[in-house]
GROMACS .gro file of C-alpha atoms in nm:
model
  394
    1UNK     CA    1  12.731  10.138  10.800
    2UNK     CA    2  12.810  10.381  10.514
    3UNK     CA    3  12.489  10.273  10.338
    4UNK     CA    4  12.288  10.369  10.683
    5UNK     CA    5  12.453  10.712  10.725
    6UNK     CA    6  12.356  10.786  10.352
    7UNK     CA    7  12.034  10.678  10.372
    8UNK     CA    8  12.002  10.921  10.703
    9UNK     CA    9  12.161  11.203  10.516
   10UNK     CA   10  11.938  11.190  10.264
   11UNK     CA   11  11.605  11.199  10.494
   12UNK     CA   12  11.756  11.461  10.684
   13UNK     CA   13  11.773  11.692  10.355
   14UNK     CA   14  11.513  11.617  10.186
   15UNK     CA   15  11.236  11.571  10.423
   16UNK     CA   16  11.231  11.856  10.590
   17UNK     CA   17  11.187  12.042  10.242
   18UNK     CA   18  10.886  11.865  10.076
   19UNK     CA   19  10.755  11.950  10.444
   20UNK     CA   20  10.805  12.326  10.350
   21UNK     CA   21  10.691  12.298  10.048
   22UNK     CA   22  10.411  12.133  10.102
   23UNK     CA   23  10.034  12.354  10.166
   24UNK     CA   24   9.822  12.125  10.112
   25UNK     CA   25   9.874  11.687  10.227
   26UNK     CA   26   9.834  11.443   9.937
   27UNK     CA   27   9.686  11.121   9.977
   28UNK     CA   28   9.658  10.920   9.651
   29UNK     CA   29   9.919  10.835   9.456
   30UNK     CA   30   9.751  10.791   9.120
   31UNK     CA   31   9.974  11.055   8.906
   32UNK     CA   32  10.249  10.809   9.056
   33UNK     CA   33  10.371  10.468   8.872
   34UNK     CA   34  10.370  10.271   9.159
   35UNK     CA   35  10.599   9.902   9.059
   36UNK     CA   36  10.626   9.562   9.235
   37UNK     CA   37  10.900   9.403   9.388
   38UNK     CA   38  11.097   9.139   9.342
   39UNK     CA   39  10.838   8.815   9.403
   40UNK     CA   40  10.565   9.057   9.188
   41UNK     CA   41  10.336   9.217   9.469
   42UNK     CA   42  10.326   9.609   9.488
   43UNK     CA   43  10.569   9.706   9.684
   44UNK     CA   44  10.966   9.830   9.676
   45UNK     CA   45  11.246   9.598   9.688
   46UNK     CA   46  11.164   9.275   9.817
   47UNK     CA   47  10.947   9.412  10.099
   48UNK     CA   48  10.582   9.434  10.025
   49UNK     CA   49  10.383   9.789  10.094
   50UNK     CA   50  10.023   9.882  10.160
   51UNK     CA   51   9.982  10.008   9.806
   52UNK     CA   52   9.811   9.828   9.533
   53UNK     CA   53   9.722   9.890   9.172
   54UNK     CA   54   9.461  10.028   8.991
   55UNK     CA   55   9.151   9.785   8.967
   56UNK     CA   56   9.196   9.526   8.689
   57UNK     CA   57   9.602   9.557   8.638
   58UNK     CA   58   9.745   9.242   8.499
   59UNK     CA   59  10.160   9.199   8.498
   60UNK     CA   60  10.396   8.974   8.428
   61UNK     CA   61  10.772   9.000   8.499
   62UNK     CA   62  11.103   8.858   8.622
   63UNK     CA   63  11.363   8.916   8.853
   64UNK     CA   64  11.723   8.816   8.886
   65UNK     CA   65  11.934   8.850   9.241
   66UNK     CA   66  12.188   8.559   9.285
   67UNK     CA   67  12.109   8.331   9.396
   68UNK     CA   68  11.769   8.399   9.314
   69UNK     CA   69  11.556   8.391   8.986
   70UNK     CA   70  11.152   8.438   8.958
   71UNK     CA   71  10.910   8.473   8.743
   72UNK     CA   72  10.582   8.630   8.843
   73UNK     CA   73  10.236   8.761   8.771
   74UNK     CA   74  10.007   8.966   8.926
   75UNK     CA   75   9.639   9.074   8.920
   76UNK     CA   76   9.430   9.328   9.108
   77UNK     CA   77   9.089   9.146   9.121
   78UNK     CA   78   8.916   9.422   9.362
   79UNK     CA   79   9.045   9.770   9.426
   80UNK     CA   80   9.127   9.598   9.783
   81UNK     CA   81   9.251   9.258   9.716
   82UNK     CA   82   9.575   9.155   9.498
   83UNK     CA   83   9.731   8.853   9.396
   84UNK     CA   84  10.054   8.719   9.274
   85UNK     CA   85  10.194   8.393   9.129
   86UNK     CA   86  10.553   8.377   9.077
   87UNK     CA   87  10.837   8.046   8.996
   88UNK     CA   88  11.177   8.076   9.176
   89UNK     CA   89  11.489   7.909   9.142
   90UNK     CA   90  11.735   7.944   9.404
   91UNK     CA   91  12.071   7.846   9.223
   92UNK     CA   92  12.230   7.711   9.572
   93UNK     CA   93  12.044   7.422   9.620
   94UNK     CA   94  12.004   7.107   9.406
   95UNK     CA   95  11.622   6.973   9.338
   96UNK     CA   96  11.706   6.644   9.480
   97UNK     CA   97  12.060   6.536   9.677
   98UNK     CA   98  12.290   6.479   9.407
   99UNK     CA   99  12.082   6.597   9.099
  100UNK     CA  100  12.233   6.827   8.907
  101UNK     CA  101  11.933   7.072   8.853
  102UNK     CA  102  11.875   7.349   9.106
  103UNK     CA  103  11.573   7.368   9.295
  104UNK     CA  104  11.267   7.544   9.208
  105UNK     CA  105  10.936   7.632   9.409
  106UNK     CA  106  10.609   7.755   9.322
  107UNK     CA  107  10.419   8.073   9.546
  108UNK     CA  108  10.096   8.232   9.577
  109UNK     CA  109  10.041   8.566   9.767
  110UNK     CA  110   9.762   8.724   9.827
  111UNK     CA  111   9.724   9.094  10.025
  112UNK     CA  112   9.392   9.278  10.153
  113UNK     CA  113   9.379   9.636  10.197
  114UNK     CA  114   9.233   9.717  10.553
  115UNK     CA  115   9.243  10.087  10.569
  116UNK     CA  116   9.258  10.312  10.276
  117UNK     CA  117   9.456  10.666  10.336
  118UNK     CA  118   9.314  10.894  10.447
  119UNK     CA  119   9.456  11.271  10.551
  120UNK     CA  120   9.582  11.196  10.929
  121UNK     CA  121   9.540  10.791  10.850
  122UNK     CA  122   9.765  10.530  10.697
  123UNK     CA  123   9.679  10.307  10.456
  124UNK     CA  124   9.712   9.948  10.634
  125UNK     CA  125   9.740   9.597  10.498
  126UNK     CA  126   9.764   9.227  10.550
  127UNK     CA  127   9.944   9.022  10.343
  128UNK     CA  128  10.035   8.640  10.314
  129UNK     CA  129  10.337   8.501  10.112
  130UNK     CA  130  10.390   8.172   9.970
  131UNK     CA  131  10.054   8.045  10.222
  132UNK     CA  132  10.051   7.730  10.059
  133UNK     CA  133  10.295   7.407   9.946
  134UNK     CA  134  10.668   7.424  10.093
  135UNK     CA  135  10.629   7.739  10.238
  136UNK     CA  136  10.945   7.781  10.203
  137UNK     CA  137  10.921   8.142  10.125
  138UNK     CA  138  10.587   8.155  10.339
  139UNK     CA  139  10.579   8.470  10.555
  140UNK     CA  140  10.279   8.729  10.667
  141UNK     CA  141  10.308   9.065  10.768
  142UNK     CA  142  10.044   9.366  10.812
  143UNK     CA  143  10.203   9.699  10.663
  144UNK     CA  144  10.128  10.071  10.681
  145UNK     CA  145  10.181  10.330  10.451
  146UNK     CA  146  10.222  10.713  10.439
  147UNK     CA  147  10.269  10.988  10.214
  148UNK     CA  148  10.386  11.329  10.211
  149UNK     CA  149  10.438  11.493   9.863
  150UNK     CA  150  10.635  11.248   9.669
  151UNK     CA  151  10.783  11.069   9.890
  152UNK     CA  152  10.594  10.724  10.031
  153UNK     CA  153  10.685  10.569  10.394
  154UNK     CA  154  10.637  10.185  10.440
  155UNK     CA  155  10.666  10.048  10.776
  156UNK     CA  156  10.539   9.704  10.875
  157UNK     CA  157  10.570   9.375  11.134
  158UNK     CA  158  10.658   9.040  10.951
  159UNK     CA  159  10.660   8.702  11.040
  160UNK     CA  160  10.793   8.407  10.881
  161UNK     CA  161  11.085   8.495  10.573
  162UNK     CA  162  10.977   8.907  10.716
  163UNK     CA  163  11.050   8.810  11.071
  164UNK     CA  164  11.427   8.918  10.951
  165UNK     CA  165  11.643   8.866  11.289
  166UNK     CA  166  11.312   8.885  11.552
  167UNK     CA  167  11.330   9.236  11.660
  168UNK     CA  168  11.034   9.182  11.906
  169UNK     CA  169  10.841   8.878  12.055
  170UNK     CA  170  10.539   8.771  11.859
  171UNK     CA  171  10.244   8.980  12.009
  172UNK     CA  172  10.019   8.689  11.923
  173UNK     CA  173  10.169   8.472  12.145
  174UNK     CA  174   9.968   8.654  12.401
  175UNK     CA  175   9.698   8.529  12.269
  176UNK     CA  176   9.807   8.116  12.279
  177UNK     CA  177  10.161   7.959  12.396
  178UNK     CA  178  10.066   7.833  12.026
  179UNK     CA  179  10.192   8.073  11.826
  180UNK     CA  180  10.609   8.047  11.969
  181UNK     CA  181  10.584   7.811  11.744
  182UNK     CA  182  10.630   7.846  11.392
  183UNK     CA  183  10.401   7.595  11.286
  184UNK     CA  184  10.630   7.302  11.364
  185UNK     CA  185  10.835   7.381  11.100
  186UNK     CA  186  10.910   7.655  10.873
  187UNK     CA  187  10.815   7.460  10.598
  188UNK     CA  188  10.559   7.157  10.547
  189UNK     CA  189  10.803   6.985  10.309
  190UNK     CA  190  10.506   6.961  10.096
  191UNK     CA  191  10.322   7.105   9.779
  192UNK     CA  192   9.946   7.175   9.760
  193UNK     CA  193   9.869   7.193  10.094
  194UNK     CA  194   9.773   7.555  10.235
  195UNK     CA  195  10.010   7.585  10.573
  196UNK     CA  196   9.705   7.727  10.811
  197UNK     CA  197   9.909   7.656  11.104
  198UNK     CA  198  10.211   7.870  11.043
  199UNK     CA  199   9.994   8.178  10.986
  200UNK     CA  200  10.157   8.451  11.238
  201UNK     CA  201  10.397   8.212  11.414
  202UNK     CA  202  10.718   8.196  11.488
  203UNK     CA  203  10.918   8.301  11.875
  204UNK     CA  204  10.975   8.624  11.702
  205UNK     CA  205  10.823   8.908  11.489
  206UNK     CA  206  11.029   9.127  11.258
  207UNK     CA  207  11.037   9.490  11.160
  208UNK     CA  208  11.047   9.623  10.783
  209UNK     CA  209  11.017   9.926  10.579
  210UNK     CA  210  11.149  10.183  10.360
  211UNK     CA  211  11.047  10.485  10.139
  212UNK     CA  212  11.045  10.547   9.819
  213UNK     CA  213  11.095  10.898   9.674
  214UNK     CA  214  10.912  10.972   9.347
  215UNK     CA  215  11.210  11.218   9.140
  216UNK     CA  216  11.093  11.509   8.920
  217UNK     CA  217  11.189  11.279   8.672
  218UNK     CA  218  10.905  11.178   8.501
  219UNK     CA  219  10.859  10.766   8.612
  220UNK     CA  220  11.130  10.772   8.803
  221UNK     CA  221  11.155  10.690   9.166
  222UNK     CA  222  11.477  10.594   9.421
  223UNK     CA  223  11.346  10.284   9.670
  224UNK     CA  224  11.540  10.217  10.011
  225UNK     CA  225  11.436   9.978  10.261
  226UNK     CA  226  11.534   9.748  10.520
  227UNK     CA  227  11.490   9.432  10.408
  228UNK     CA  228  11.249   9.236  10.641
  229UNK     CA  229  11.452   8.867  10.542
  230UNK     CA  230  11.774   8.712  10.738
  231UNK     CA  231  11.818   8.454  10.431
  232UNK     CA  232  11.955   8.228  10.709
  233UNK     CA  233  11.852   7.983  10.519
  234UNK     CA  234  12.099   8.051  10.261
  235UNK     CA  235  12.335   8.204  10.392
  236UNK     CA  236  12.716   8.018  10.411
  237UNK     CA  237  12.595   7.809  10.070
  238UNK     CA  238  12.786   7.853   9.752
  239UNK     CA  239  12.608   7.831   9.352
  240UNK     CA  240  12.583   7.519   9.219
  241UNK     CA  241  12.838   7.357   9.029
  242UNK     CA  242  13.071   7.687   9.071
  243UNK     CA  243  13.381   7.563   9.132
  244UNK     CA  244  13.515   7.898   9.284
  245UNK     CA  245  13.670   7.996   9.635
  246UNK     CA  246  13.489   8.068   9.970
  247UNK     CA  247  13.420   8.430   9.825
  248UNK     CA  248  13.143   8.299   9.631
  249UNK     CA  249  12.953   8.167   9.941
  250UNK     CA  250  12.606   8.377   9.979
  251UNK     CA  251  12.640   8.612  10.269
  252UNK     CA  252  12.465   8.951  10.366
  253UNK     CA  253  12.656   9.235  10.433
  254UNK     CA  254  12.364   9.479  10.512
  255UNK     CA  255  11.999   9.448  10.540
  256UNK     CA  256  11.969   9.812  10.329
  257UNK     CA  257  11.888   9.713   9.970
  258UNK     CA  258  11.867  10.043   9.756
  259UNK     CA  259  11.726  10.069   9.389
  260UNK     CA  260  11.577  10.264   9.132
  261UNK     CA  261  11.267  10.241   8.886
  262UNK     CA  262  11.192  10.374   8.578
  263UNK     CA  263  10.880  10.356   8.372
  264UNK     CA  264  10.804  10.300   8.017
  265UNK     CA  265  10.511  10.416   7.822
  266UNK     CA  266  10.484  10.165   7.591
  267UNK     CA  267  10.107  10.217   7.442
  268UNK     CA  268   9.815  10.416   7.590
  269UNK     CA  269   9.769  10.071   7.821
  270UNK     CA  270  10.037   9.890   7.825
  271UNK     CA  271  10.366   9.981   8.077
  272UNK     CA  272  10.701   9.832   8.096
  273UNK     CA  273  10.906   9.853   8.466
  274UNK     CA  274  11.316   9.848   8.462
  275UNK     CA  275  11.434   9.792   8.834
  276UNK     CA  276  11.762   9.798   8.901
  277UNK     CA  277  11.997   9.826   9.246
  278UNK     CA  278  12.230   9.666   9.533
  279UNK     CA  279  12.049   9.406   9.729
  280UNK     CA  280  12.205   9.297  10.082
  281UNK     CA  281  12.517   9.532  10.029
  282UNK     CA  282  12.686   9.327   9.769
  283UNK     CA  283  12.466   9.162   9.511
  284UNK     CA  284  12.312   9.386   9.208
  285UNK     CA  285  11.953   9.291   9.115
  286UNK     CA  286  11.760   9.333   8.810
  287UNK     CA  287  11.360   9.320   8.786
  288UNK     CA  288  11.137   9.413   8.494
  289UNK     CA  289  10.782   9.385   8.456
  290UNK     CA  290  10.483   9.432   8.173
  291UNK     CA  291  10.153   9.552   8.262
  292UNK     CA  292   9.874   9.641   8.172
  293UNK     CA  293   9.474   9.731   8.277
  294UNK     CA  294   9.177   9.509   8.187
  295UNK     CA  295   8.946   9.818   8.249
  296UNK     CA  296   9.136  10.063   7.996
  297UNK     CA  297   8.916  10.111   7.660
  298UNK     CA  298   9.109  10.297   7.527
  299UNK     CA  299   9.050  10.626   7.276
  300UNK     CA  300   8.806  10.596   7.011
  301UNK     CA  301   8.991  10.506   6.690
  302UNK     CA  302   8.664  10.640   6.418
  303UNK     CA  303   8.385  10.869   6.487
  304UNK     CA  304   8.156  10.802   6.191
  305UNK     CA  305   8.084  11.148   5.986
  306UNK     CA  306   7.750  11.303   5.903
  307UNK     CA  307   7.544  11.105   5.761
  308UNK     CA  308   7.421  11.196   5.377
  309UNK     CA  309   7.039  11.067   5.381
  310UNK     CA  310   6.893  10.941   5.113
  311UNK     CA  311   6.603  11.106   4.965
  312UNK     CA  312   6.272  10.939   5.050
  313UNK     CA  313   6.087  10.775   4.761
  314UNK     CA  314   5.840  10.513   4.876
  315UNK     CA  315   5.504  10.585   4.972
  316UNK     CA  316   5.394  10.620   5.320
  317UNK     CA  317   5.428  10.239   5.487
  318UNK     CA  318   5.068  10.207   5.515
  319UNK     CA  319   4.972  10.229   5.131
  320UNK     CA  320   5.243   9.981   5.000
  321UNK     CA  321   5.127   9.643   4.904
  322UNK     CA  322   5.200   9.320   5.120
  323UNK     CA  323   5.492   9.273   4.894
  324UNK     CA  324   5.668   9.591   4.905
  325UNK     CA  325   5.588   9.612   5.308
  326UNK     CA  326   5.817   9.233   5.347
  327UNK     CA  327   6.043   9.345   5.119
  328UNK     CA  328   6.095   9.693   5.282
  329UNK     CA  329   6.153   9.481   5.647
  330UNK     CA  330   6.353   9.200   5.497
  331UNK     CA  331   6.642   9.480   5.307
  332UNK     CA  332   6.663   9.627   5.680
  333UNK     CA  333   6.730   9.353   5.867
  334UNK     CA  334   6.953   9.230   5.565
  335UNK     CA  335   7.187   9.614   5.625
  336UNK     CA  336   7.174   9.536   5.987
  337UNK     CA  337   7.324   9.215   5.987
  338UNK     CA  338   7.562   9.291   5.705
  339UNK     CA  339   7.724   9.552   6.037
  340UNK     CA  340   7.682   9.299   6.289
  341UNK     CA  341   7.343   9.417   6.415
  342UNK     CA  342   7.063   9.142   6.502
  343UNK     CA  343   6.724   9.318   6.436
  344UNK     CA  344   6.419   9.130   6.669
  345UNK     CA  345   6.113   9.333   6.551
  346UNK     CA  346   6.063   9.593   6.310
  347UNK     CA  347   5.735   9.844   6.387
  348UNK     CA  348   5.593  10.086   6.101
  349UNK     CA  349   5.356  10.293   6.320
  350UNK     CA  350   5.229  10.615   6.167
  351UNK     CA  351   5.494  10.821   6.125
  352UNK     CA  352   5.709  10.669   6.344
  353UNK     CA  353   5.973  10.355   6.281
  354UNK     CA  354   6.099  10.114   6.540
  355UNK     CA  355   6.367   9.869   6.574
  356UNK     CA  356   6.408   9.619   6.811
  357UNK     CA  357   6.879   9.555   6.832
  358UNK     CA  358   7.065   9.347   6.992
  359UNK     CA  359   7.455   9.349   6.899
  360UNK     CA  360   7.792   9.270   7.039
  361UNK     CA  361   8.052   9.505   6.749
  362UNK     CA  362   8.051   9.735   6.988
  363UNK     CA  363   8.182   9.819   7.337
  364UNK     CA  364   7.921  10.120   7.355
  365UNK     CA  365   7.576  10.069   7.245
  366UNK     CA  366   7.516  10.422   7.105
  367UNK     CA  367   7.761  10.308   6.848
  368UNK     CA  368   7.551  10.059   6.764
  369UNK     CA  369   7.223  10.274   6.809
  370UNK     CA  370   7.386  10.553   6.561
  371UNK     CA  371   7.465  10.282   6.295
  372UNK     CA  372   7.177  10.138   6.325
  373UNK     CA  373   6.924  10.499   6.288
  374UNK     CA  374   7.161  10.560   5.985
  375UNK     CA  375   7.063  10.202   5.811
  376UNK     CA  376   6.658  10.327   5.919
  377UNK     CA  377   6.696  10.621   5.789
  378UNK     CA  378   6.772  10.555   5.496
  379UNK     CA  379   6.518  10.309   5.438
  380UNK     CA  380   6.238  10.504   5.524
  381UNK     CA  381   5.940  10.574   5.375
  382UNK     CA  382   5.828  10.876   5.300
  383UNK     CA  383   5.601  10.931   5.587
  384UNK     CA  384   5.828  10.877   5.868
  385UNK     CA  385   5.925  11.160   6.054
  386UNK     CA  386   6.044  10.964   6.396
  387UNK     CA  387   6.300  10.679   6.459
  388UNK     CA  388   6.363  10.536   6.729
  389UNK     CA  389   6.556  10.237   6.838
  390UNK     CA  390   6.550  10.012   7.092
  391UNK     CA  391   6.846   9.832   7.231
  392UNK     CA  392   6.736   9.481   7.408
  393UNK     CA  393   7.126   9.380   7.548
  394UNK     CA  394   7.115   9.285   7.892
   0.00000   0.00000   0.00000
């Protein structure tokens, strides 16, 4: 209860002033370094959000809350879908009765962005956890979010792991008497298999949420929700092979996890996430993370100088013998390659020289085009007054 009246105190006081101070709503958050959670999606805590990454992120992490451990990665394939991997080991039950290796379970979640924010609108999303296998983390949930200045509201309905202690009946159930039912089981007791028929089940829905205030801190930002899971499963079980009293059996004293992230710059692309806080009112959680962006190209390391031209000294093209008019073809193609230029065709016409490139040096062809003008250039004959070059790729 004292982490509740703190968390109310602190939306009291500082809500009401980024109100004031605000002229102007903000909608994106892109000067923000948004982080994932604990199983790798965007998000806070362990509760997912309706944010997602720039298009083409690519992270890889771990997290550590007894009795949990994962290791995840995630990619943004689309500005509106993401996906996560991730390996968990929950240290309170054995991999098979009587082996003396905990258990461990693969996951795959995926999340679609519905509506993107707009200035009166929410950004929405649906998300599925762990949809195929076990399922023993399986849950789905559609989440909004909502910001004002720096700080970012999350509120969202969960079923599954997110249907937390079943605040409200299932609204699909109004649909079909099907979907009381949380697909027979919560778990297929299988791997492989994609559980279709626990999608939005369950007697019960479940609400979750929480902010997450972006300090003036550079990279810093506090994260409080309400955790959207009951761990019922797990709850009463002690560690493995711990040998210690009844104090060390899992239990949840509050459903308020609170933590903090910072951000580290490693390189112009690449970003390193330190989570840290108090999950369920008495465990302390770490997660970390490494990411980085497909898309970045980062800054151009060398911008050639001026080119010094040589002087021309051979006559125009169309007075030099058949020997001197191969050779003069055969020395440019033989400069291009040496760069990593393939030449196709080379034209003499009038005044004017051609080239016909194809190349893959370079990420932007008027690198190539500029190394490849200097190489004509100073090959020329005397005549030519005109390059030009052709680029073929693609």
């Amino acid at each position: 209860m004292l982490t509740l009246r703190l968390i109310i105190l602190f939306l009291l006081a500082f809500l009401p002033v980024q109100l004031l101070l605000s002229s102007d709503e903000i909608y994106g958050l892109e000067e923000f370094a948004l982080s994932s959670n604990s199983s790798g999606g965007t998000g806070l805590i362990q509760n997912p959000t309706a944010r997602f990454s720039d298009d083409g992120e690519l992270s890889f992490g771990l997290s550590v809350a007894s009795p949990f451990n994962r290791i995840y990665a995630k990619i943004q394939f689309f500005p509106w879908l993401e996906s996560s991997v991730r390996y968990t080991e929950n240290t309170t039950v054995p991999y098979n009765p009587g082996s003396r290796q905990t258990w461990k379970d693969k996951g795959i979640d995926i999340k679609l962005r519905l509506l993107k924010e707009g200035k009166y609108k929410p950004q929405i999303a649906l998300g599925l956890l762990d949809f195929g296998g076990t399922g023993a983390y399986a849950g789905e949930y559609i989440v909004a979010n909502k910001r004002l200045q720096n700080i970012d509201f999350s509120l969202g309905i969960g079923w599954g792991r997110l249907a937390g202690n079943g605040q409200i009946d299932n609204p699909f159930a109004n649909l079909s008497d099907s979907y009381n039912i949380r697909g027979g089981n919560k778990s297929t007791g299988l791997g492989g298999t994609i559980g279709f028929s626990r999608f939005f089940t369950g007697e019960k829905a479940g609400i979750f949420g929480g902010i997450e205030y972006f300090t003036p801190i550079p990279n810093l930002s506090l994260k409080i929700e309400y955790d959207g899971d009951d761990y019922d499963r797990e709850i009463g079980k002690k560690l493995l092979f711990n040998d210690n009293e009844e104090e060390d059996l899992f239990n949840v004293d509050s459903p308020i996890n609170i933590g903090i992230n910072y951000r580290l710059n490693l390189y112009d692309r690449d970003k390193l996430d330190l989570q840290m806080g108090i999950e369920r009112g008495n465990t302390f959680f770490l997660n970390a993370s490494l990411h980085s962006n497909l898309n970045f190209e980062g800054k151009q390391k060398y911008t050639a100088p001026k080119e010094i031209l040589n002087q021309p000294y051979l006559a125009p093209f169309g007075e030099l013998d058949d020997g001197w008019k191969k050779y003069q073809s055969e020395l440019i193609m033989w400069q291009m390659g040496n760069v990593g230029i393939v030449t196709h065709s080379i034209i003499f016409q009038g005044n004017e020289l051609q080239a016909e490139i194809s190349q893959s040096r370079f990420r932007e062809p008027i690198k190539a085009i500029d190394l490849a003008m200097r190489i004509l250039g100073n090959n020329s004959p005397k005549n030519i007054d005109k390059i030009t070059v052709i680029n073929v790729d693609n």
